[in-house]
Coordinates of C-alpha atoms in Angstrom, one line a residue:
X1 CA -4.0 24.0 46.1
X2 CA -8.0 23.7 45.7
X3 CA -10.1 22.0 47.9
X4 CA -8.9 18.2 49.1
X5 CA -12.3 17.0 48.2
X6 CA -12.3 17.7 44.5
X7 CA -8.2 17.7 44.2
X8 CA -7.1 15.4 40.9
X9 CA -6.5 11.8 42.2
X10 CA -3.4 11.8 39.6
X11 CA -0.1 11.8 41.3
X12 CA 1.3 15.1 40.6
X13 CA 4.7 15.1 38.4
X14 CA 5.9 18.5 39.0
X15 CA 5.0 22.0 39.6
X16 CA 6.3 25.3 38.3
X17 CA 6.2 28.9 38.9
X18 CA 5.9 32.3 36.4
X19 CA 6.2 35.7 37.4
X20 CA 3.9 38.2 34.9
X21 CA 5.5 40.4 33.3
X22 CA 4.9 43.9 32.5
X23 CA 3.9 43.3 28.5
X24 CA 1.5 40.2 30.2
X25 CA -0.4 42.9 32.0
X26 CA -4.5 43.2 30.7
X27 CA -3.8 39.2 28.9
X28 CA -5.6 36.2 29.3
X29 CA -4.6 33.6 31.8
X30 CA -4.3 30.5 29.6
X31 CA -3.5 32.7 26.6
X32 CA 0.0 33.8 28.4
X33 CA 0.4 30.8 30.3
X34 CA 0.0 28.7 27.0
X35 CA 2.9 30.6 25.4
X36 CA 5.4 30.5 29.2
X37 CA 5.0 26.1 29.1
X38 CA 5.4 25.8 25.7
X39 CA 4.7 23.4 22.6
X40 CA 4.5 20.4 25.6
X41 CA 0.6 22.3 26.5
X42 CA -1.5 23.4 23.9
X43 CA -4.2 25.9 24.7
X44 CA -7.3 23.4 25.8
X45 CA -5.0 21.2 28.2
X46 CA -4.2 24.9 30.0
X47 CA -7.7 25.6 30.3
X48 CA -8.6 22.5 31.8
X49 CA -6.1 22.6 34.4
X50 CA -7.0 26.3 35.6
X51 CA -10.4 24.8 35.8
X52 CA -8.8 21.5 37.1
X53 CA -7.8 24.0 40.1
X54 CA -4.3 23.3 39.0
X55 CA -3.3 27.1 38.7
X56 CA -2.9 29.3 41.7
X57 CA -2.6 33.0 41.2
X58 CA -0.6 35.0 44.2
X59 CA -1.6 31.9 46.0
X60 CA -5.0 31.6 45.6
X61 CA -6.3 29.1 43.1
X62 CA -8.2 30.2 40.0
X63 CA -10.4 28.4 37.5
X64 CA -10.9 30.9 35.3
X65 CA -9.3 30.9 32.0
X66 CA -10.0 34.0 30.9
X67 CA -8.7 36.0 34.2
X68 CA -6.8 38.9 33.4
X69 CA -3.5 39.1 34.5
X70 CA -2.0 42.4 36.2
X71 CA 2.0 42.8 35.9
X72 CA 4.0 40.9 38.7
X73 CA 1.1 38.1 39.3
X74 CA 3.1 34.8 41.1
X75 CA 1.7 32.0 38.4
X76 CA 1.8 28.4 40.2
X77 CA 1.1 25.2 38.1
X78 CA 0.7 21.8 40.1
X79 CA 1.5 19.6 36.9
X80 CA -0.6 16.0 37.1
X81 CA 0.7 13.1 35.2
X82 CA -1.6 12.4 32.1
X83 CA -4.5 10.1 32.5
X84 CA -4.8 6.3 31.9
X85 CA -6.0 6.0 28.3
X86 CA -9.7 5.7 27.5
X87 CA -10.2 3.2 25.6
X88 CA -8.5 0.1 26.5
X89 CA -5.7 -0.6 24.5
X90 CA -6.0 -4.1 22.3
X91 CA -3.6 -6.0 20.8
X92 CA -3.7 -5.8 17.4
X93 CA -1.1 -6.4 15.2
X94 CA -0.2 -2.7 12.9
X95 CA 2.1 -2.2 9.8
X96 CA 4.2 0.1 11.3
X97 CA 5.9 2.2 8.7
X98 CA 7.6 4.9 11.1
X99 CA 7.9 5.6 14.4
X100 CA 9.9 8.0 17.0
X101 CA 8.8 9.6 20.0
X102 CA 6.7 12.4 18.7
X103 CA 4.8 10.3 15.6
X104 CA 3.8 6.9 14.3
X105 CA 3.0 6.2 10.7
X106 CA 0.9 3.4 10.0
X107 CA 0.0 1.3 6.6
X108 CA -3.5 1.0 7.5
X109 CA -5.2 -2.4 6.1
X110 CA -9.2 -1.9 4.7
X111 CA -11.8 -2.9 7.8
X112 CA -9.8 -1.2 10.6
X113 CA -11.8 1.7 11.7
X114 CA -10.1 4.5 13.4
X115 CA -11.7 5.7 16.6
X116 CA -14.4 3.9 18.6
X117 CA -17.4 5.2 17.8
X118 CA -21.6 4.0 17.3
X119 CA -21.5 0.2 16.7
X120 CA -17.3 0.2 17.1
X121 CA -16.5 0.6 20.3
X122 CA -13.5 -1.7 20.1
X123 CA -11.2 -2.9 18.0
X124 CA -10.2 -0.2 16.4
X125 CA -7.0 1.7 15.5
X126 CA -7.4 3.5 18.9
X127 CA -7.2 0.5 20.6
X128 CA -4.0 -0.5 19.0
X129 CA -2.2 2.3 19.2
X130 CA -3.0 2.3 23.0
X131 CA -1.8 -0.7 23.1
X132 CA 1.6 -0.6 21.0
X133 CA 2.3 3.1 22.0
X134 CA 2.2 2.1 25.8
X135 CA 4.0 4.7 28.0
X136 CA 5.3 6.0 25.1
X137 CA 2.0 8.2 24.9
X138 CA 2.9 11.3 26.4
X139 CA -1.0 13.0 27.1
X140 CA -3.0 14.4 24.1
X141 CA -4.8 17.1 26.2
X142 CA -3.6 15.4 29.6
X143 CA -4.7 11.8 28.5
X144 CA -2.5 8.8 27.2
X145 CA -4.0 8.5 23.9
X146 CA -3.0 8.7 20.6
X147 CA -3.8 12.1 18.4
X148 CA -5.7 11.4 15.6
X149 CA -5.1 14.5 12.8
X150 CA -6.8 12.6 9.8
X151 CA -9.1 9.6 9.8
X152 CA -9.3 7.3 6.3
X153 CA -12.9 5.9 5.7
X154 CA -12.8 1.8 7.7
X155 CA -12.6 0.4 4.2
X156 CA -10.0 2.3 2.7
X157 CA -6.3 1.5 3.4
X158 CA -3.1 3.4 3.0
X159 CA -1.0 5.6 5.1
X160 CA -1.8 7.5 8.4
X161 CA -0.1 9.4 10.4
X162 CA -0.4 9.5 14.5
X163 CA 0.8 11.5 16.9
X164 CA 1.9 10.5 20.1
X165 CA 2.3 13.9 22.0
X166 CA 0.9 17.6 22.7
X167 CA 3.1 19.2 20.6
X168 CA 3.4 16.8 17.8
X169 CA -0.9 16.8 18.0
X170 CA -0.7 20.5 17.5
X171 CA 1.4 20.9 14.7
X172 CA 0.2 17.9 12.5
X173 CA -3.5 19.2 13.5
X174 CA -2.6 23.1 11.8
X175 CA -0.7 21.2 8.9
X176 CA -4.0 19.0 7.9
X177 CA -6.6 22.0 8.8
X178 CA -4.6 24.2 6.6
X179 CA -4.3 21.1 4.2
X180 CA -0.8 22.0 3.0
X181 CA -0.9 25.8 1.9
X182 CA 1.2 27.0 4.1
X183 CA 3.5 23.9 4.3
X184 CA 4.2 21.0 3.2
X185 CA 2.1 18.6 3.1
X186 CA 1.1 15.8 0.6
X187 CA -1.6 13.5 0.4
X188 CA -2.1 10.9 -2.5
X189 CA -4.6 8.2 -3.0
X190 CA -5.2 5.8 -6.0
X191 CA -8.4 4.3 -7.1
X192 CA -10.3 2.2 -9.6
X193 CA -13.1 3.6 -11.0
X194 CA -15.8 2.9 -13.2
X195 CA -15.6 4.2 -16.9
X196 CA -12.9 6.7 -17.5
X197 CA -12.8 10.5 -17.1
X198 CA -12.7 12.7 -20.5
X199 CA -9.3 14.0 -19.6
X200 CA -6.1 12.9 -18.4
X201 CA -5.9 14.9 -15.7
X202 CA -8.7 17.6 -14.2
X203 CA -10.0 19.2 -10.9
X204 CA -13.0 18.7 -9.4
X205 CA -13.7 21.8 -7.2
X206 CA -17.2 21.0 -5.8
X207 CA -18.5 21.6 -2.4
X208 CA -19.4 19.5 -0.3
X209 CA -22.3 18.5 2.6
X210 CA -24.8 16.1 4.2
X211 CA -27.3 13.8 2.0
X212 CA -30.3 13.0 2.8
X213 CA -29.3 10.1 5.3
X214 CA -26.6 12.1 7.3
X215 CA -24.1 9.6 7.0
X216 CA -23.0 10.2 3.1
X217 CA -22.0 13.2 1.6
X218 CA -23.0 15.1 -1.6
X219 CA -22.3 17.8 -3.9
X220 CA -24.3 21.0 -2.8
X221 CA -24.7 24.4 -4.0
X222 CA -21.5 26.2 -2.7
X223 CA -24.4 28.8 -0.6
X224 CA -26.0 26.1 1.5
X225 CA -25.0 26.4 4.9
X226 CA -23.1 23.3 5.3
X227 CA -21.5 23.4 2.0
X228 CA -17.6 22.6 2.6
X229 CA -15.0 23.7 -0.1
X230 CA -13.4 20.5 -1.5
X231 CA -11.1 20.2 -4.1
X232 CA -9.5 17.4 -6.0
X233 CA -7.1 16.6 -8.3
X234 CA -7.0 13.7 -10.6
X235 CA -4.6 12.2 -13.1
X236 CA -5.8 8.7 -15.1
X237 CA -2.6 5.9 -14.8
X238 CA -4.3 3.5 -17.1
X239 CA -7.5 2.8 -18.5
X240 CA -9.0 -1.2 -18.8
X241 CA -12.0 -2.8 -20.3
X242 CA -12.0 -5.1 -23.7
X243 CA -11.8 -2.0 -26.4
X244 CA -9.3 0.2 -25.2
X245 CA -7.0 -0.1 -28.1
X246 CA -7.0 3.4 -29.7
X247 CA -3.7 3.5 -31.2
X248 CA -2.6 6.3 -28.6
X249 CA -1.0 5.6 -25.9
X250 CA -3.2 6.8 -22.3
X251 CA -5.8 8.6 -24.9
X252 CA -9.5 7.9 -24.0
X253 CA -11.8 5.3 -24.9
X254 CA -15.1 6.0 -24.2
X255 CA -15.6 1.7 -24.4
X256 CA -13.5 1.7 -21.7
X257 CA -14.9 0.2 -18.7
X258 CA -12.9 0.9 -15.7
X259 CA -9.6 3.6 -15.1
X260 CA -6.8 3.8 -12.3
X261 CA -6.3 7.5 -11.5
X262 CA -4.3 9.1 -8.4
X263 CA -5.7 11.7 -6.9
X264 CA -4.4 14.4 -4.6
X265 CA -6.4 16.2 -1.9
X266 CA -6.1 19.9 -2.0
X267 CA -8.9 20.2 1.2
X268 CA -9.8 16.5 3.5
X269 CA -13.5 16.6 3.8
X270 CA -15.5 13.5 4.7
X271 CA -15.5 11.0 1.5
X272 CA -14.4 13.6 -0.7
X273 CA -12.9 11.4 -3.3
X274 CA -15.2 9.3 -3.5
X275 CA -18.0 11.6 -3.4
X276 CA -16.2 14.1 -5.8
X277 CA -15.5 10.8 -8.4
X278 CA -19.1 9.8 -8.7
X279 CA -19.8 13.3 -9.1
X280 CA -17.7 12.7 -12.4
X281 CA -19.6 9.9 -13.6
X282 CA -17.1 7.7 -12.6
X283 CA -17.2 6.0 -8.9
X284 CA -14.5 4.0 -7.4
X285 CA -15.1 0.2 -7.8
X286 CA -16.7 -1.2 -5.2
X287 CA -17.9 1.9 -3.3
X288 CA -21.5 0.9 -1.4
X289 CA -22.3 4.1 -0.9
X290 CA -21.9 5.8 -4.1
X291 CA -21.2 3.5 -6.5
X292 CA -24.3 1.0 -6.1
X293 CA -26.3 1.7 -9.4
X294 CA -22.7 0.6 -11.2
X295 CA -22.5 -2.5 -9.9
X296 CA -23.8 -4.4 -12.9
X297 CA -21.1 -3.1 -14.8
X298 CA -18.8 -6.0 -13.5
X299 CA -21.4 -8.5 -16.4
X300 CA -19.5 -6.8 -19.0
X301 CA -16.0 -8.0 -17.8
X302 CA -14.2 -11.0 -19.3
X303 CA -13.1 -13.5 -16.6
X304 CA -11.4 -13.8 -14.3
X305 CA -12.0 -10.1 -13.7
X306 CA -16.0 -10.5 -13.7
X307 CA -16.0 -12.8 -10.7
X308 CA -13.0 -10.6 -8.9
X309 CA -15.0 -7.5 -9.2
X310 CA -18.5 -9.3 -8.2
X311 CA -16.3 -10.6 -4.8
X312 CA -14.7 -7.1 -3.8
X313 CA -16.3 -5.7 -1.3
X314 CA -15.0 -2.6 -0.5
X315 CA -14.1 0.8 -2.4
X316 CA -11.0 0.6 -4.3
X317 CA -9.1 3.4 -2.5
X318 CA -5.9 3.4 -1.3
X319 CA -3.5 6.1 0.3
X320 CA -0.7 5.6 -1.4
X321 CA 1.5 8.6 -0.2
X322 CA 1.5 10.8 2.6
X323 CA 4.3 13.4 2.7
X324 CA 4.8 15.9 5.5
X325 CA 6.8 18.3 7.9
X326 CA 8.4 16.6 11.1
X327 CA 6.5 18.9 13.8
X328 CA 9.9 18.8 15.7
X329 CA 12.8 18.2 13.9
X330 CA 11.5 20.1 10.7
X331 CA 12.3 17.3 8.4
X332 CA 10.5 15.9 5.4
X333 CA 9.2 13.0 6.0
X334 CA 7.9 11.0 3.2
X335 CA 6.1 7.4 3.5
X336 CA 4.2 4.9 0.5
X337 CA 2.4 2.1 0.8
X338 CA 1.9 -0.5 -2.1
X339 CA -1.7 -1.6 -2.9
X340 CA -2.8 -4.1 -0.7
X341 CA -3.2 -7.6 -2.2
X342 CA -7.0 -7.5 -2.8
X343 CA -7.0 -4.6 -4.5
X344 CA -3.8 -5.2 -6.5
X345 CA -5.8 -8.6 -7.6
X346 CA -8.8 -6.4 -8.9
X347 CA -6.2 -4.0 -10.8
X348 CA -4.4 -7.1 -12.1
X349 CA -7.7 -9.0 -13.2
X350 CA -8.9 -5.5 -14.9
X351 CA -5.5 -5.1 -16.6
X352 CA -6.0 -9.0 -18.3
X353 CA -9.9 -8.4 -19.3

């Protein structure tokens, strides 16, 4: 099929053939042919192999995906083995908290960034998945790669969740897009922050977009074209600093000079906690992008905690829990991660002050 010139130089794995049907009469090629192959193809790896030349229609190849198909067309699909993986897989060790042949869940530790990218073109989570998954990787859009559905910022730590096939990428990708309305999905994280929020528990419903800089993100009015919804829920665990006696149990201290809280994402925009915590007044310990101008708060700290705050360098976020639907087998699949031992220091050394 196609011309031998421009043919794919991937050894071919298999091939198959559809008859149209009557109701497939006036539909698009890769919309019909995405539903006849099944969860294994989503809708992009289809349209690149029709324009791959991969598809023949009555026998004469077609790159079109939009073709319109007449009742009784003879579909044939030359199926290529999936691409080696771009980029090189690394070995680098993981905390593998789950793993099967559709998924991987990972405990991801702070200063592991997630895809290769500007200034991190290796060493990255990418690169070890490559590397563990091995053939294992069935080919994300016809490439042996791992699907990433959610990222975590390269300082923040906690639970992730990777899949390792077409299918598996489709249905985690929906799940986080529709971030859990339809389904079930569950995403928890707990921070440090400085001060301590008027209430227990609240909501921050603020959009979000670009700052100045591009890089950070910033509450905007909700009519600005790149305003994002994003909403978060909060609920304070304990509040520290050297006058929180009140006489009442978890009620506020406005002395107070630092609170855990866990917070749960109703939307996944681009340092939405952190953004949406500052926004409060009260940014997570540690953050250098939105929590700079609190820094000197750490003088007011009793030791050891003054020194242990001054020496953490990172925000204080970690993804403690990430519940959600097996994309296969339909199960529930529920995974936690403890704090990692730097941040559980800082908690411990704010508890004592």
């Amino acid at each position: 099929m196609g011309d031998p010139d421009n043919e794919d130089p991937r050894e071919l794995i298999g091939s198959l053939r559809f008859e149209a049907t009557q109701e497939a009469a006036g539909k698009r090629l890769d919309q019909w042919l995405t539903q006849m192959l099944g969860a294994e193809f989503s809708r992009s790896r289809v349209q690149a192999l029709i324009r791959q030349g991969a598809i023949a229609v009555d026998g004469k190849p077609v790159d079109d995906p939009g073709r319109k198909l007449k009742a009784f067309n003879i579909l044939d699909v030359a199926l290529p083995g999936p691409e080696a993986a771009q980029p090189a897989g690394e070995d680098i060790p993981l905390d593998i908290l789950y793993e099967d042949a559709e998924l991987v869940v990972i405990n991801k530790p702070a200063g592991l960034v997630v895809h290769p990218g500007a200034g991190n073109a290796t060493g990255t989570l990418v690169n070890a998945l490559i590397h563990h998954c091995g053939d294992s990787l069935s080919g994300i859009g016809g490439v042996k790669r791992p699907g990433i559905v959610h990222r975590l910022d390269k300082e923040t730590s906690g639970v992730m969740v990777v899949a390792k096939t077409d299918r598996a990428h489709r249905a985690l990708s929906e799940a986080f897009a529709d971030h859990g309305r339809t389904g079930d999905l569950q995403r928890a994280y707990v921070a440090l922050l400085w001060g301590t929020p008027e209430r227990n528990a609240g909501t921050v419903d603020a959009p979000l977009g670009r700052a100045a800089d591009r890089v950070r993100r910033s509450v905007v009015p909700a009519g600005r074209g790149d305003a994002r919804h994003a909403v978060t829920h909060y609920k304070v665990l304990d509040r520290f600093g050297t006058s929180v006696a009140t006489g009442k149990p978890g009620a506020r201290n406005p002395a107070a000079l630092a609170a855990l809280v866990e917070c749960e994402l109703e939307t996944g925009r681009t340092h939405q906690i952190r953004v949406h915590m500052a926004h409060m007044g009260h940014p997570v310990v540690g953050d250098p992008d939105y929590g700079q101008a609190f820094r000197t708060k750490a003088n007011r700290l009793s030791e050891p905690a003054r020194t242990v705050a001054k020496n953490f360098q990172r925000q204080a976020l970690h993804a403690q829990l990430l519940a959600f639907t097996h994309p296969v087998t339909g199960e529930m699949m529920r995974f936690e991660a403890p704090l990692p031992a730097d941040m559980a220091e800082l908690v411990a050394a704010f508890r004592a002050s």
